[in-house]
PDB file of C-alpha atoms in Angstrom:
ATOM      1  CA  MET A   1     175.568 -23.618 100.364  1.00  0.00           C
ATOM      2  CA  THR A   2     174.147 -23.178 103.867  1.00  0.00           C
ATOM      3  CA  TYR A   3     176.571 -22.054 106.541  1.00  0.00           C
ATOM      4  CA  LYS A   4     175.559 -22.787 110.124  1.00  0.00           C
ATOM      5  CA  ILE A   5     176.784 -20.148 112.542  1.00  0.00           C
ATOM      6  CA  PRO A   6     177.453 -21.418 116.099  1.00  0.00           C
ATOM      7  CA  SER A   7     174.901 -20.057 118.575  1.00  0.00           C
ATOM      8  CA  ARG A   8     177.690 -18.478 120.584  1.00  0.00           C
ATOM      9  CA  MET A   9     178.268 -16.002 117.731  1.00  0.00           C
ATOM     10  CA  MET A  10     175.779 -13.796 115.929  1.00  0.00           C
ATOM     11  CA  SER A  11     172.830 -16.142 116.540  1.00  0.00           C
ATOM     12  CA  ALA A  12     172.498 -14.587 119.989  1.00  0.00           C
ATOM     13  CA  ASP A  13     171.204 -11.476 118.257  1.00  0.00           C
ATOM     14  CA  ILE A  14     168.358 -13.260 116.493  1.00  0.00           C
ATOM     15  CA  GLN A  15     167.623 -16.192 118.802  1.00  0.00           C
ATOM     16  CA  ASN A  16     164.106 -14.830 119.425  1.00  0.00           C
ATOM     17  CA  VAL A  17     163.397 -14.088 115.762  1.00  0.00           C
ATOM     18  CA  LYS A  18     160.886 -16.605 114.449  1.00  0.00           C
ATOM     19  CA  SER A  19     160.531 -15.315 110.875  1.00  0.00           C
ATOM     20  CA  ILE A  20     161.923 -12.706 108.502  1.00  0.00           C
ATOM     21  CA  ASP A  21     159.070 -10.405 109.545  1.00  0.00           C
ATOM     22  CA  ASN A  22     160.160 -10.197 113.204  1.00  0.00           C
ATOM     23  CA  PRO A  23     162.512  -7.404 114.299  1.00  0.00           C
ATOM     24  CA  ILE A  24     165.603  -7.987 116.419  1.00  0.00           C
ATOM     25  CA  ILE A  25     164.901  -6.803 119.963  1.00  0.00           C
ATOM     26  CA  LEU A  26     167.866  -7.484 122.205  1.00  0.00           C
ATOM     27  CA  ASN A  27     167.103  -8.793 125.679  1.00  0.00           C
ATOM     28  CA  ARG A  28     167.917  -6.514 128.582  1.00  0.00           C
ATOM     29  CA  THR A  29     167.423  -6.415 132.334  1.00  0.00           C
ATOM     30  CA  GLU A  30     167.727  -2.655 132.920  1.00  0.00           C
ATOM     31  CA  PHE A  31     164.911  -0.262 131.985  1.00  0.00           C
ATOM     32  CA  ASP A  32     165.584   3.025 133.800  1.00  0.00           C
ATOM     33  CA  ILE A  33     168.800   4.256 132.177  1.00  0.00           C
ATOM     34  CA  THR A  34     168.688   2.843 128.663  1.00  0.00           C
ATOM     35  CA  TYR A  35     165.905   3.462 126.193  1.00  0.00           C
ATOM     36  CA  PRO A  36     163.021   2.879 125.754  1.00  0.00           C
ATOM     37  CA  HIS A  37     162.560   4.497 129.180  1.00  0.00           C
ATOM     38  CA  VAL A  38     159.628   2.859 130.930  1.00  0.00           C
ATOM     39  CA  ASN A  39     158.737   5.975 132.919  1.00  0.00           C
ATOM     40  CA  ALA A  40     159.021   8.432 130.040  1.00  0.00           C
ATOM     41  CA  PRO A  41     155.988  10.163 128.490  1.00  0.00           C
ATOM     42  CA  LYS A  42     154.097   8.010 125.998  1.00  0.00           C
ATOM     43  CA  GLU A  43     155.230  10.056 122.986  1.00  0.00           C
ATOM     44  CA  GLN A  44     158.875   9.710 124.009  1.00  0.00           C
ATOM     45  CA  GLN A  45     158.496   5.979 124.562  1.00  0.00           C
ATOM     46  CA  GLU A  46     157.045   5.540 121.089  1.00  0.00           C
ATOM     47  CA  ARG A  47     159.972   7.392 119.515  1.00  0.00           C
ATOM     48  CA  GLU A  48     162.444   5.357 121.540  1.00  0.00           C
ATOM     49  CA  LYS A  49     160.786   2.047 120.654  1.00  0.00           C
ATOM     50  CA  LYS A  50     161.254   2.896 116.988  1.00  0.00           C
ATOM     51  CA  ALA A  51     164.911   3.692 117.647  1.00  0.00           C
ATOM     52  CA  GLU A  52     165.307   0.384 119.528  1.00  0.00           C
ATOM     53  CA  ILE A  53     163.967  -1.572 116.559  1.00  0.00           C
ATOM     54  CA  PHE A  54     166.238   0.293 114.150  1.00  0.00           C
ATOM     55  CA  GLU A  55     169.314  -0.118 116.327  1.00  0.00           C
ATOM     56  CA  GLY A  56     168.769  -3.841 116.837  1.00  0.00           C
ATOM     57  CA  LEU A  57     168.469  -4.351 113.095  1.00  0.00           C
ATOM     58  CA  ILE A  58     171.309  -2.149 111.931  1.00  0.00           C
ATOM     59  CA  ARG A  59     173.904  -2.906 114.609  1.00  0.00           C
ATOM     60  CA  SER A  60     173.508  -6.611 113.871  1.00  0.00           C
ATOM     61  CA  PHE A  61     173.746  -5.755 110.162  1.00  0.00           C
ATOM     62  CA  PHE A  62     177.360  -4.711 110.809  1.00  0.00           C
ATOM     63  CA  MET A  63     178.109  -8.416 111.323  1.00  0.00           C
ATOM     64  CA  GLY A  64     175.394  -9.774 109.076  1.00  0.00           C
ATOM     65  CA  SER A  65     176.548  -7.801 106.047  1.00  0.00           C
ATOM     66  CA  VAL A  66     180.026  -9.333 106.232  1.00  0.00           C
ATOM     67  CA  LEU A  67     178.595 -12.838 106.575  1.00  0.00           C
ATOM     68  CA  ILE A  68     176.307 -12.207 103.597  1.00  0.00           C
ATOM     69  CA  LYS A  69     179.234 -10.888 101.564  1.00  0.00           C
ATOM     70  CA  ASN A  70     181.262 -13.988 102.326  1.00  0.00           C
ATOM     71  CA  ASP A  71     178.345 -16.353 101.651  1.00  0.00           C
ATOM     72  CA  PRO A  72     175.098 -14.932 100.184  1.00  0.00           C
ATOM     73  CA  GLU A  73     173.197 -18.068 101.242  1.00  0.00           C
ATOM     74  CA  VAL A  74     174.269 -17.917 104.887  1.00  0.00           C
ATOM     75  CA  GLU A  75     171.610 -18.901 107.432  1.00  0.00           C
ATOM     76  CA  ILE A  76     171.320 -18.504 111.184  1.00  0.00           C
ATOM     77  CA  ASN A  77     168.697 -20.474 113.113  1.00  0.00           C
ATOM     78  CA  GLY A  78     167.184 -21.472 109.780  1.00  0.00           C
ATOM     79  CA  ILE A  79     166.728 -17.875 108.596  1.00  0.00           C
ATOM     80  CA  GLY A  80     168.528 -16.687 105.455  1.00  0.00           C
ATOM     81  CA  LEU A  81     170.326 -13.485 106.401  1.00  0.00           C
ATOM     82  CA  LYS A  82     170.171 -11.934 102.925  1.00  0.00           C
ATOM     83  CA  ASP A  83     166.401 -12.248 102.768  1.00  0.00           C
ATOM     84  CA  TYR A  84     165.982 -11.272 106.398  1.00  0.00           C
ATOM     85  CA  TYR A  85     167.910  -7.993 106.172  1.00  0.00           C
ATOM     86  CA  LYS A  86     166.450  -7.068 102.812  1.00  0.00           C
ATOM     87  CA  ASN A  87     162.947  -7.564 104.162  1.00  0.00           C
ATOM     88  CA  GLN A  88     163.589  -5.761 107.443  1.00  0.00           C
ATOM     89  CA  ILE A  89     165.312  -2.785 105.811  1.00  0.00           C
ATOM     90  CA  LEU A  90     162.349  -2.337 103.498  1.00  0.00           C
ATOM     91  CA  LYS A  91     159.955  -2.548 106.455  1.00  0.00           C
ATOM     92  CA  VAL A  92     161.720   0.010 108.681  1.00  0.00           C
ATOM     93  CA  THR A  93     162.018   2.505 105.807  1.00  0.00           C
ATOM     94  CA  ASN A  94     158.402   2.147 104.639  1.00  0.00           C
ATOM     95  CA  PRO A  95     156.019   4.768 106.128  1.00  0.00           C
ATOM     96  CA  ARG A  96     153.113   2.369 105.630  1.00  0.00           C
ATOM     97  CA  ASP A  97     154.678  -0.507 107.575  1.00  0.00           C
ATOM     98  CA  PRO A  98     154.077  -0.993 111.326  1.00  0.00           C
ATOM     99  CA  LEU A  99     157.856  -1.329 111.830  1.00  0.00           C
ATOM    100  CA  TYR A 100     158.611   2.027 110.179  1.00  0.00           C
ATOM    101  CA  VAL A 101     161.146   3.811 112.382  1.00  0.00           C
ATOM    102  CA  GLY A 102     160.140   7.328 111.421  1.00  0.00           C
ATOM    103  CA  SER A 103     161.644  10.240 109.559  1.00  0.00           C
ATOM    104  CA  TYR A 104     163.491  13.280 110.816  1.00  0.00           C
ATOM    105  CA  SER A 105     160.823  15.504 109.291  1.00  0.00           C
ATOM    106  CA  SER A 106     157.943  13.683 111.000  1.00  0.00           C
ATOM    107  CA  MET A 107     159.645  13.826 114.387  1.00  0.00           C
ATOM    108  CA  GLN A 108     160.192  17.540 114.022  1.00  0.00           C
ATOM    109  CA  GLU A 109     156.522  17.893 113.130  1.00  0.00           C
ATOM    110  CA  GLU A 110     155.614  16.001 116.306  1.00  0.00           C
ATOM    111  CA  LEU A 111     157.692  18.438 118.361  1.00  0.00           C
ATOM    112  CA  GLU A 112     155.947  21.365 116.722  1.00  0.00           C
ATOM    113  CA  LYS A 113     152.529  19.917 117.549  1.00  0.00           C
ATOM    114  CA  GLN A 114     153.558  19.141 121.114  1.00  0.00           C
ATOM    115  CA  TYR A 115     155.517  22.278 121.994  1.00  0.00           C
ATOM    116  CA  GLY A 116     154.578  24.775 119.299  1.00  0.00           C
ATOM    117  CA  HIS A 117     158.025  24.848 117.695  1.00  0.00           C
ATOM    118  CA  ARG A 118     160.656  22.610 116.138  1.00  0.00           C
ATOM    119  CA  ASP A 119     164.034  21.914 117.716  1.00  0.00           C
ATOM    120  CA  ASN A 120     167.052  21.729 115.428  1.00  0.00           C
ATOM    121  CA  CYS A 121     169.147  20.719 118.443  1.00  0.00           C
ATOM    122  CA  ALA A 122     167.077  17.583 119.015  1.00  0.00           C
ATOM    123  CA  CYS A 123     169.053  14.419 118.278  1.00  0.00           C
ATOM    124  CA  TYR A 124     167.719  11.020 117.351  1.00  0.00           C
ATOM    125  CA  GLN A 125     169.323   7.583 117.410  1.00  0.00           C
ATOM    126  CA  GLN A 126     168.088   7.027 113.860  1.00  0.00           C
ATOM    127  CA  THR A 127     170.729   9.468 112.588  1.00  0.00           C
ATOM    128  CA  VAL A 128     173.441   7.194 113.967  1.00  0.00           C
ATOM    129  CA  GLU A 129     171.909   4.026 112.565  1.00  0.00           C
ATOM    130  CA  THR A 130     171.424   5.393 109.044  1.00  0.00           C
ATOM    131  CA  CYS A 131     175.199   5.613 108.776  1.00  0.00           C
ATOM    132  CA  ALA A 132     175.583   1.961 109.792  1.00  0.00           C
ATOM    133  CA  LEU A 133     172.840   1.103 107.302  1.00  0.00           C
ATOM    134  CA  VAL A 134     174.672   2.621 104.331  1.00  0.00           C
ATOM    135  CA  ILE A 135     177.913   0.889 105.317  1.00  0.00           C
ATOM    136  CA  GLY A 136     176.090  -2.450 105.411  1.00  0.00           C
ATOM    137  CA  LEU A 137     174.353  -1.742 102.108  1.00  0.00           C
ATOM    138  CA  ASP A 138     177.699  -0.855 100.554  1.00  0.00           C
ATOM    139  CA  ILE A 139     179.243  -4.114 101.775  1.00  0.00           C
ATOM    140  CA  THR A 140     176.296  -6.104 100.388  1.00  0.00           C
ATOM    141  CA  GLU A 141     175.867  -4.020  97.238  1.00  0.00           C
ATOM    142  CA  ASN A 142     175.809  -7.053  94.939  1.00  0.00           C
ATOM    143  CA  GLU A 143     173.835  -9.249  97.307  1.00  0.00           C
ATOM    144  CA  ILE A 144     171.111  -6.811  98.474  1.00  0.00           C
ATOM    145  CA  TRP A 145     171.194  -3.318  96.963  1.00  0.00           C
ATOM    146  CA  ASN A 146     171.581  -4.396  93.329  1.00  0.00           C
ATOM    147  CA  ASN A 147     168.728  -6.876  93.742  1.00  0.00           C
ATOM    148  CA  LEU A 148     166.231  -4.259  94.892  1.00  0.00           C
ATOM    149  CA  THR A 149     163.664  -2.863  92.488  1.00  0.00           C
ATOM    150  CA  SER A 150     163.854   0.793  91.489  1.00  0.00           C
ATOM    151  CA  SER A 151     160.918   1.626  93.741  1.00  0.00           C
ATOM    152  CA  GLU A 152     162.533  -0.177  96.673  1.00  0.00           C
ATOM    153  CA  LYS A 153     165.817   1.672  96.146  1.00  0.00           C
ATOM    154  CA  ASN A 154     163.919   4.964  95.936  1.00  0.00           C
ATOM    155  CA  GLN A 155     162.093   4.195  99.181  1.00  0.00           C
ATOM    156  CA  ILE A 156     165.366   3.616 101.034  1.00  0.00           C
ATOM    157  CA  ALA A 157     166.959   6.637  99.349  1.00  0.00           C
ATOM    158  CA  GLU A 158     164.095   8.915 100.386  1.00  0.00           C
ATOM    159  CA  PHE A 159     164.448   7.703 103.962  1.00  0.00           C
ATOM    160  CA  LEU A 160     168.213   8.273 103.933  1.00  0.00           C
ATOM    161  CA  SER A 161     167.898  11.676 102.296  1.00  0.00           C
ATOM    162  CA  ASP A 162     165.503  12.898 104.960  1.00  0.00           C
ATOM    163  CA  TRP A 163     167.848  11.896 107.778  1.00  0.00           C
ATOM    164  CA  GLY A 164     171.013  12.848 105.909  1.00  0.00           C
ATOM    165  CA  HIS A 165     169.809  16.368 105.189  1.00  0.00           C
ATOM    166  CA  GLY A 166     168.348  16.836 108.679  1.00  0.00           C
ATOM    167  CA  ALA A 167     170.002  18.721 111.516  1.00  0.00           C
ATOM    168  CA  THR A 168     172.581  16.778 113.486  1.00  0.00           C
ATOM    169  CA  VAL A 169     174.741  17.077 116.577  1.00  0.00           C
ATOM    170  CA  PRO A 170     177.684  19.439 115.880  1.00  0.00           C
ATOM    171  CA  GLN A 171     180.503  16.977 116.553  1.00  0.00           C
ATOM    172  CA  ASN A 172     181.302  13.483 115.218  1.00  0.00           C
ATOM    173  CA  TRP A 173     177.624  12.980 114.299  1.00  0.00           C
ATOM    174  CA  ARG A 174     178.230  15.136 111.233  1.00  0.00           C
ATOM    175  CA  LEU A 175     180.022  12.124 109.754  1.00  0.00           C
ATOM    176  CA  PHE A 176     176.813  10.092 109.902  1.00  0.00           C
ATOM    177  CA  ASN A 177     175.045  12.630 107.720  1.00  0.00           C
ATOM    178  CA  MET A 178     178.058  12.830 105.421  1.00  0.00           C
ATOM    179  CA  LEU A 179     178.048   9.080 104.749  1.00  0.00           C
ATOM    180  CA  ASP A 180     174.285   9.050 104.195  1.00  0.00           C
ATOM    181  CA  LEU A 181     174.661  11.753 101.569  1.00  0.00           C
ATOM    182  CA  ALA A 182     177.789  10.169 100.074  1.00  0.00           C
ATOM    183  CA  PHE A 183     175.981   6.854  99.613  1.00  0.00           C
ATOM    184  CA  LEU A 184     173.113   8.631  97.877  1.00  0.00           C
ATOM    185  CA  ALA A 185     175.428  10.599  95.595  1.00  0.00           C
ATOM    186  CA  LYS A 186     177.366   7.467  94.718  1.00  0.00           C
ATOM    187  CA  HIS A 187     174.140   5.834  93.562  1.00  0.00           C
ATOM    188  CA  GLY A 188     172.984   8.755  91.467  1.00  0.00           C
ATOM    189  CA  TYR A 189     170.631  10.517  93.876  1.00  0.00           C
ATOM    190  CA  LYS A 190     170.664  14.289  94.172  1.00  0.00           C
ATOM    191  CA  ILE A 191     171.991  15.761  97.411  1.00  0.00           C
ATOM    192  CA  ASN A 192     172.517  19.259  98.778  1.00  0.00           C
ATOM    193  CA  GLU A 193     176.235  19.713  98.193  1.00  0.00           C
ATOM    194  CA  ASN A 194     176.364  22.803 100.404  1.00  0.00           C
ATOM    195  CA  ILE A 195     175.186  20.788 103.406  1.00  0.00           C
ATOM    196  CA  MET A 196     177.725  18.088 102.620  1.00  0.00           C
ATOM    197  CA  LEU A 197     180.616  20.536 102.353  1.00  0.00           C
ATOM    198  CA  GLU A 198     179.589  22.425 105.493  1.00  0.00           C
ATOM    199  CA  HIS A 199     179.731  19.183 107.477  1.00  0.00           C
ATOM    200  CA  ALA A 200     183.053  18.137 105.955  1.00  0.00           C
ATOM    201  CA  ALA A 201     184.655  21.537 106.578  1.00  0.00           C
ATOM    202  CA  ALA A 202     183.510  21.401 110.193  1.00  0.00           C
ATOM    203  CA  ILE A 203     184.999  17.919 110.624  1.00  0.00           C
ATOM    204  CA  VAL A 204     188.340  19.122 109.301  1.00  0.00           C
ATOM    205  CA  GLY A 205     188.044  22.090 111.676  1.00  0.00           C
ATOM    206  CA  TYR A 206     187.892  19.740 114.673  1.00  0.00           C
ATOM    207  CA  TYR A 207     191.401  18.486 113.914  1.00  0.00           C
ATOM    208  CA  VAL A 208     193.961  19.218 116.651  1.00  0.00           C
ATOM    209  CA  GLY A 209     197.085  17.491 115.320  1.00  0.00           C
ATOM    210  CA  ASP A 210     198.943  14.164 115.443  1.00  0.00           C
ATOM    211  CA  GLY A 211     195.935  12.427 113.875  1.00  0.00           C
ATOM    212  CA  TRP A 212     193.512  13.318 116.677  1.00  0.00           C
ATOM    213  CA  TYR A 213     190.289  15.303 116.528  1.00  0.00           C
ATOM    214  CA  ARG A 214     188.369  17.240 119.131  1.00  0.00           C
ATOM    215  CA  ASP A 215     184.965  15.699 119.819  1.00  0.00           C
ATOM    216  CA  GLY A 216     183.424  18.162 122.212  1.00  0.00           C
ATOM    217  CA  GLN A 217     186.052  18.302 124.959  1.00  0.00           C
ATOM    218  CA  SER A 218     187.023  14.637 124.738  1.00  0.00           C
ATOM    219  CA  PHE A 219     190.241  13.067 123.504  1.00  0.00           C
ATOM    220  CA  ASP A 220     189.942   9.300 123.599  1.00  0.00           C
ATOM    221  CA  TYR A 221     189.442   6.237 121.432  1.00  0.00           C
ATOM    222  CA  TYR A 222     185.990   7.451 120.424  1.00  0.00           C
ATOM    223  CA  SER A 223     187.647  10.142 118.366  1.00  0.00           C
ATOM    224  CA  VAL A 224     189.577   7.450 116.520  1.00  0.00           C
ATOM    225  CA  TRP A 225     186.524   5.261 115.968  1.00  0.00           C
ATOM    226  CA  ALA A 226     184.480   8.088 114.498  1.00  0.00           C
ATOM    227  CA  PHE A 227     186.812  10.461 112.704  1.00  0.00           C
ATOM    228  CA  ASN A 228     189.471   8.047 111.487  1.00  0.00           C
ATOM    229  CA  VAL A 229     187.037   5.437 110.186  1.00  0.00           C
ATOM    230  CA  TYR A 230     184.075   7.327 108.784  1.00  0.00           C
ATOM    231  CA  GLY A 231     186.367  10.060 107.456  1.00  0.00           C
ATOM    232  CA  PRO A 232     188.373   7.746 105.174  1.00  0.00           C
ATOM    233  CA  ILE A 233     185.201   5.974 104.031  1.00  0.00           C
ATOM    234  CA  TRP A 234     183.761   9.372 103.097  1.00  0.00           C
ATOM    235  CA  CYS A 235     186.938  10.165 101.156  1.00  0.00           C
ATOM    236  CA  LYS A 236     186.562   6.986  99.117  1.00  0.00           C
ATOM    237  CA  TRP A 237     182.833   7.367  98.507  1.00  0.00           C
ATOM    238  CA  TYR A 238     182.711  11.101  97.850  1.00  0.00           C
ATOM    239  CA  GLY A 239     185.591  13.275  98.944  1.00  0.00           C
ATOM    240  CA  TYR A 240     188.358  12.272  96.550  1.00  0.00           C
ATOM    241  CA  GLU A 241     186.132  13.002  93.565  1.00  0.00           C
ATOM    242  CA  HIS A 242     183.973  15.898  94.716  1.00  0.00           C
ATOM    243  CA  ALA A 243     185.898  17.609  97.543  1.00  0.00           C
ATOM    244  CA  PRO A 244     189.581  16.748  97.015  1.00  0.00           C
ATOM    245  CA  LEU A 245     191.008  19.477  99.269  1.00  0.00           C
ATOM    246  CA  LEU A 246     188.937  18.373 102.258  1.00  0.00           C
ATOM    247  CA  ALA A 247     189.619  14.715 101.487  1.00  0.00           C
ATOM    248  CA  ALA A 248     193.344  15.447 101.420  1.00  0.00           C
ATOM    249  CA  LYS A 249     193.119  16.942 104.910  1.00  0.00           C
ATOM    250  CA  ILE A 250     191.292  13.891 106.243  1.00  0.00           C
ATOM    251  CA  GLU A 251     193.812  11.550 104.611  1.00  0.00           C
ATOM    252  CA  GLU A 252     196.734  13.549 105.965  1.00  0.00           C
ATOM    253  CA  ALA A 253     195.322  13.332 109.496  1.00  0.00           C
ATOM    254  CA  ASN A 254     194.822   9.582 109.318  1.00  0.00           C
ATOM    255  CA  ARG A 255     198.309   9.012 107.946  1.00  0.00           C
ATOM    256  CA  GLU A 256     199.694  11.167 110.743  1.00  0.00           C
ATOM    257  CA  LEU A 257     197.855   9.090 113.341  1.00  0.00           C
ATOM    258  CA  MET A 258     199.404   5.879 112.014  1.00  0.00           C
ATOM    259  CA  LYS A 259     202.888   7.132 112.913  1.00  0.00           C
ATOM    260  CA  THR A 260     202.205   6.762 116.646  1.00  0.00           C
ATOM    261  CA  TYR A 261     198.872   4.996 117.103  1.00  0.00           C
ATOM    262  CA  PRO A 262     200.333   1.456 117.326  1.00  0.00           C
ATOM    263  CA  LEU A 263     201.990   2.618 120.571  1.00  0.00           C
ATOM    264  CA  MET A 264     198.505   2.897 122.142  1.00  0.00           C
ATOM    265  CA  PHE A 265     198.383  -0.934 122.343  1.00  0.00           C
ATOM    266  CA  ASP A 266     200.468  -3.308 124.418  1.00  0.00           C
ATOM    267  CA  SER A 267     202.890  -5.972 123.189  1.00  0.00           C
ATOM    268  CA  ASP A 268     200.048  -8.455 122.654  1.00  0.00           C
ATOM    269  CA  GLY A 269     197.967  -5.960 120.700  1.00  0.00           C
ATOM    270  CA  TYR A 270     195.618  -5.480 123.656  1.00  0.00           C
ATOM    271  CA  THR A 271     193.572  -2.308 123.940  1.00  0.00           C
ATOM    272  CA  VAL A 272     194.490  -0.237 126.979  1.00  0.00           C
ATOM    273  CA  MET A 273     191.235   0.297 128.858  1.00  0.00           C
ATOM    274  CA  TRP A 274     190.862   3.834 130.083  1.00  0.00           C
ATOM    275  CA  GLY A 275     188.174   6.474 130.390  1.00  0.00           C
ATOM    276  CA  ARG A 276     185.433   6.437 127.835  1.00  0.00           C
ATOM    277  CA  SER A 277     187.492   3.980 125.790  1.00  0.00           C
ATOM    278  CA  GLY A 278     186.288   0.928 127.704  1.00  0.00           C
ATOM    279  CA  ILE A 279     182.878   1.274 126.092  1.00  0.00           C
ATOM    280  CA  TYR A 280     184.278   0.687 122.617  1.00  0.00           C
ATOM    281  CA  ARG A 281     186.699  -2.149 123.347  1.00  0.00           C
ATOM    282  CA  ASN A 282     187.903  -3.701 120.065  1.00  0.00           C
ATOM    283  CA  ALA A 283     186.591  -0.702 118.100  1.00  0.00           C
ATOM    284  CA  ALA A 284     189.711   1.131 119.239  1.00  0.00           C
ATOM    285  CA  THR A 285     191.564  -0.751 116.486  1.00  0.00           C
ATOM    286  CA  SER A 286     189.229   0.459 113.745  1.00  0.00           C
ATOM    287  CA  ALA A 287     191.479   3.315 112.643  1.00  0.00           C
ATOM    288  CA  PHE A 288     193.853   0.743 111.170  1.00  0.00           C
ATOM    289  CA  GLU A 289     191.095  -0.498 108.865  1.00  0.00           C
ATOM    290  CA  GLY A 290     190.189   3.097 108.066  1.00  0.00           C
ATOM    291  CA  ASN A 291     193.718   3.706 106.854  1.00  0.00           C
ATOM    292  CA  PHE A 292     193.261   1.134 104.088  1.00  0.00           C
ATOM    293  CA  TYR A 293     190.338   3.129 102.626  1.00  0.00           C
ATOM    294  CA  LEU A 294     192.788   5.904 101.760  1.00  0.00           C
ATOM    295  CA  ASN A 295     194.377   6.359  98.365  1.00  0.00           C
ATOM    296  CA  THR A 296     197.795   6.004  99.980  1.00  0.00           C
ATOM    297  CA  PRO A 297     197.638   3.973 103.217  1.00  0.00           C
ATOM    298  CA  ASN A 298     200.790   4.075 105.305  1.00  0.00           C
ATOM    299  CA  ILE A 299     200.320   1.594 108.150  1.00  0.00           C
ATOM    300  CA  ASP A 300     202.255  -1.655 107.933  1.00  0.00           C
ATOM    301  CA  SER A 301     199.604  -4.271 107.139  1.00  0.00           C
ATOM    302  CA  GLY A 302     201.268  -6.968 109.229  1.00  0.00           C
ATOM    303  CA  LEU A 303     201.509  -4.742 112.277  1.00  0.00           C
ATOM    304  CA  ALA A 304     197.899  -3.639 111.833  1.00  0.00           C
ATOM    305  CA  ARG A 305     196.702  -7.228 111.580  1.00  0.00           C
ATOM    306  CA  PHE A 306     198.681  -8.222 114.677  1.00  0.00           C
ATOM    307  CA  ILE A 307     197.137  -5.432 116.759  1.00  0.00           C
ATOM    308  CA  VAL A 308     193.605  -5.944 115.455  1.00  0.00           C
ATOM    309  CA  SER A 309     193.798  -9.703 116.041  1.00  0.00           C
ATOM    310  CA  GLY A 310     195.330  -9.280 119.484  1.00  0.00           C
ATOM    311  CA  SER A 311     192.674  -6.836 120.589  1.00  0.00           C
ATOM    312  CA  LEU A 312     189.910  -9.073 119.285  1.00  0.00           C
ATOM    313  CA  LEU A 313     191.298 -12.046 121.210  1.00  0.00           C
ATOM    314  CA  GLN A 314     191.559  -9.858 124.288  1.00  0.00           C
ATOM    315  CA  PHE A 315     187.767  -9.888 124.486  1.00  0.00           C
ATOM    316  CA  LEU A 316     186.719 -13.072 122.693  1.00  0.00           C
ATOM    317  CA  THR A 317     188.855 -15.283 124.940  1.00  0.00           C
ATOM    318  CA  ARG A 318     187.394 -13.990 128.212  1.00  0.00           C
ATOM    319  CA  ASP A 319     185.340 -16.565 130.102  1.00  0.00           C
ATOM    320  CA  ASP A 320     182.649 -13.978 130.757  1.00  0.00           C
ATOM    321  CA  PHE A 321     182.442 -12.710 127.160  1.00  0.00           C
ATOM    322  CA  LEU A 322     179.270 -14.634 126.336  1.00  0.00           C
ATOM    323  CA  GLU A 323     176.242 -15.105 128.545  1.00  0.00           C
ATOM    324  CA  LYS A 324     175.591 -18.757 127.624  1.00  0.00           C
ATOM    325  CA  LEU A 325     178.897 -20.548 127.237  1.00  0.00           C
ATOM    326  CA  ASP A 326     177.335 -24.002 127.544  1.00  0.00           C
ATOM    327  CA  GLU A 327     175.349 -23.637 124.298  1.00  0.00           C
ATOM    328  CA  GLY A 328     176.575 -24.217 120.729  1.00  0.00           C
TER     329      GLY A 328
END
C-alpha cells in the first residue's frame, strides 16, 4: 500500500530531495547565528556542514520512523521512506561515503592537529543526533534494523560506539550517550559499563525533587523533555536489567512528577509559554509519554491523552504554523 502524505505535513522536510541519495537540507534565511556559520573558519564550517546533514536526516527520522512503523511502504513525494532512511543512515555512518558526518575520534584528532591538543570539553551536534538515531532505529526495528546485513549493522554500531563512549557535556547530554550505549548493549554489542554507570549516577545526582532535575542552573520544560523522556527509555532498554537501583531512582522521579505536572497546562491542555520553554512547544508534554515506558506508570492515560492532544492542537491549528498553507 502507498500512503500519500499531504505536502503540508512531513513532505516539507524532503520537498527538495530528488532521490534516496540526496540528504535533507532544510531551507533557512538566517546564516549568522545558526550553523553552518558562513563567516566561520573553513575547518569549522566543514564540521558544521556535516552536523547540518546529520540533523536534517535524524530530526526528520523522528517523524519518519513512526510513519514507517505504521506503514512500511509509506511514500512521500514518490520516495519510499523505509528505503530512503536506510540508505541515508548507511551513508552518514560510512567513513568512505561523501555524506559521512564524522566520528568523535576523528574530530578530536583534527583539534590536536590544529591546536596541538585535544579538548574533552568540546561538544558536537552529532552526539545529540545519535540519540535520536537509536530511538528511530528502535521504532523501526522490524522495518529497518532487522533488514540490515551484519556488516551494515556493525558499521552503524561502530559509529554509535565511538560517539557513545566519547566525552559529552556534563548535564542532560549524558542521556544521549546513555541511550547510544543502551541500544548497542540491547543488540549484543560490547560497551564500557563503567562509562554507562558513571553517566547514569550523574543523572540521578541532578535530581532536585518533585520530579524535576537540575540542568545547569535551569528549571524549565527542557528538564522534562530530556530527563523524564530519555531516562525512562534508558530504564526500559538497559537500566531495569543491568542497573536496577539507578533505574528505580529514575522511575521514582518520573512518577513523582506525574502527581503535579498536569497542573502545568491549562484547561484546554495548552502549554504555558514561558522562558526557555517556548522553544520546545509541544515537547513539553513528552514526559507523559515517558511515564508509559516505566514498569509501573502512574499517570491517568485519559488525562495524558487530553493534555498531549490539546497541546498539539495549540500549535497545529495556528494560521501561521505552516509557511505554505495554500499547498496540499
